[in-house]
Amino acid sequence: MNALEQDFLSYFDRNGLNHAGVDKLLPARKLVYDCAQAEI
């Protein structure tokens, strides 16, 4: 797990969302992040 994913998980933890919900969102977030990195 990279730092972005850890930050993302901790954000959801602080907001009281469970990991099942986070797991569904992480791939989409990672895809956006990977695309952003490819642009640089």
CSV table of C-alpha atoms in Angstrom, one decimal:
chain,number,residue,atom,x,y,z
A,1,MET,CA,0.0,0.0,0.0
A,2,ASN,CA,1.4,3.4,-1.0
A,3,ALA,CA,1.2,6.6,0.9
A,4,LEU,CA,-1.8,7.9,-1.1
A,5,GLU,CA,-3.8,4.8,-0.3
A,6,GLN,CA,-2.9,5.1,3.4
A,7,ASP,CA,-4.1,8.7,3.4
A,8,PHE,CA,-7.2,7.7,1.6
A,9,LEU,CA,-8.0,4.9,4.1
A,10,SER,CA,-7.3,7.2,7.1
A,11,TYR,CA,-9.6,9.8,5.6
A,12,PHE,CA,-12.5,7.3,5.4
A,13,ASP,CA,-11.6,6.0,8.9
A,14,ARG,CA,-11.9,9.5,10.4
A,15,ASN,CA,-15.2,9.9,8.7
A,16,GLY,CA,-16.6,6.7,10.1
A,17,LEU,CA,-16.9,4.7,6.8
A,18,ASN,CA,-16.0,1.0,6.9
A,19,HIS,CA,-13.3,-0.7,5.0
A,20,ALA,CA,-15.7,-2.5,2.7
A,21,GLY,CA,-16.8,0.8,1.3
A,22,VAL,CA,-13.2,2.0,1.0
A,23,ASP,CA,-12.1,-1.1,-0.8
A,24,LYS,CA,-14.7,-0.4,-3.5
A,25,LEU,CA,-13.5,3.1,-4.0
A,26,LEU,CA,-9.7,2.6,-3.8
A,27,PRO,CA,-9.3,1.1,-7.3
A,28,ALA,CA,-11.1,4.1,-8.8
A,29,ARG,CA,-9.0,6.5,-6.8
A,30,LYS,CA,-5.8,4.6,-7.8
A,31,LEU,CA,-6.8,4.8,-11.4
A,32,VAL,CA,-7.2,8.6,-11.2
A,33,TYR,CA,-3.9,8.9,-9.4
A,34,ASP,CA,-2.1,6.7,-12.0
A,35,CYS,CA,-3.5,8.7,-14.9
A,36,ALA,CA,-2.4,11.9,-13.1
A,37,GLN,CA,1.1,10.5,-12.7
A,38,ALA,CA,1.2,9.5,-16.4
A,39,GLU,CA,0.4,13.1,-17.4
A,40,ILE,CA,3.5,14.5,-15.5
